[in-house]
Amino acid sequence: MTGPDAGLRAGLVVATLLGLGVMHGSELRASTVVTLVDRYAPTAQAYLTP
């Protein structure tokens, strides 16, 4: 990863994915993979793009 604040942005992506992994709500269990990707991919992409 390159660009400004690369380490910070990488950490934000990891935190986003870990947060998703520890969610226990019924909404998460009822969601499809496509729904979760649609919801979280834009955030992760925004952190990865300088």
Tab-separated table of C-alpha atoms in Angstrom:
chain	number	residue	atom	x	y	z
A	1	MET	CA	0.000	0.000	0.000
A	2	THR	CA	1.348	3.397	-0.932
A	3	GLY	CA	0.242	6.969	-0.592
A	4	PRO	CA	-0.336	9.268	2.349
A	5	ASP	CA	-0.977	7.638	5.722
A	6	ALA	CA	-0.722	4.126	4.267
A	7	GLY	CA	-0.299	2.513	7.678
A	8	LEU	CA	-3.283	4.335	9.110
A	9	ARG	CA	-5.466	3.432	6.138
A	10	ALA	CA	-4.425	-0.224	6.368
A	11	GLY	CA	-5.301	-0.209	10.061
A	12	LEU	CA	-8.712	1.247	9.306
A	13	VAL	CA	-9.434	-1.536	6.817
A	14	VAL	CA	-8.390	-4.172	9.348
A	15	ALA	CA	-10.535	-2.541	12.042
A	16	THR	CA	-13.533	-2.477	9.692
A	17	LEU	CA	-13.169	-6.175	8.867
A	18	LEU	CA	-12.562	-7.169	12.488
A	19	GLY	CA	-15.618	-5.194	13.532
A	20	LEU	CA	-17.655	-7.088	10.982
A	21	GLY	CA	-16.248	-10.355	12.309
A	22	VAL	CA	-17.308	-9.734	15.902
A	23	MET	CA	-20.852	-8.611	15.168
A	24	HIS	CA	-23.362	-10.989	16.701
A	25	GLY	CA	-26.677	-9.352	15.814
A	26	SER	CA	-29.475	-11.168	14.088
A	27	GLU	CA	-29.224	-8.705	11.196
A	28	LEU	CA	-25.705	-9.937	10.402
A	29	ARG	CA	-26.721	-13.591	10.612
A	30	ALA	CA	-29.684	-12.953	8.356
A	31	SER	CA	-27.598	-11.098	5.753
A	32	THR	CA	-26.268	-12.689	2.590
A	33	VAL	CA	-22.624	-12.402	1.585
A	34	VAL	CA	-23.620	-10.123	-1.294
A	35	THR	CA	-25.427	-7.781	1.097
A	36	LEU	CA	-22.430	-7.618	3.435
A	37	VAL	CA	-20.023	-6.961	0.558
A	38	ASP	CA	-22.302	-4.236	-0.789
A	39	ARG	CA	-22.404	-2.650	2.659
A	40	TYR	CA	-18.723	-2.839	3.663
A	41	ALA	CA	-16.752	-2.822	0.383
A	42	PRO	CA	-17.202	0.917	-0.292
A	43	THR	CA	-15.793	1.757	3.150
A	44	ALA	CA	-12.813	-0.545	2.733
A	45	GLN	CA	-12.180	0.768	-0.800
A	46	ALA	CA	-12.298	4.362	0.424
A	47	TYR	CA	-9.598	3.572	2.997
A	48	LEU	CA	-7.455	1.767	0.423
A	49	THR	CA	-7.608	4.501	-2.231
A	50	PRO	CA	-5.328	7.431	-1.430
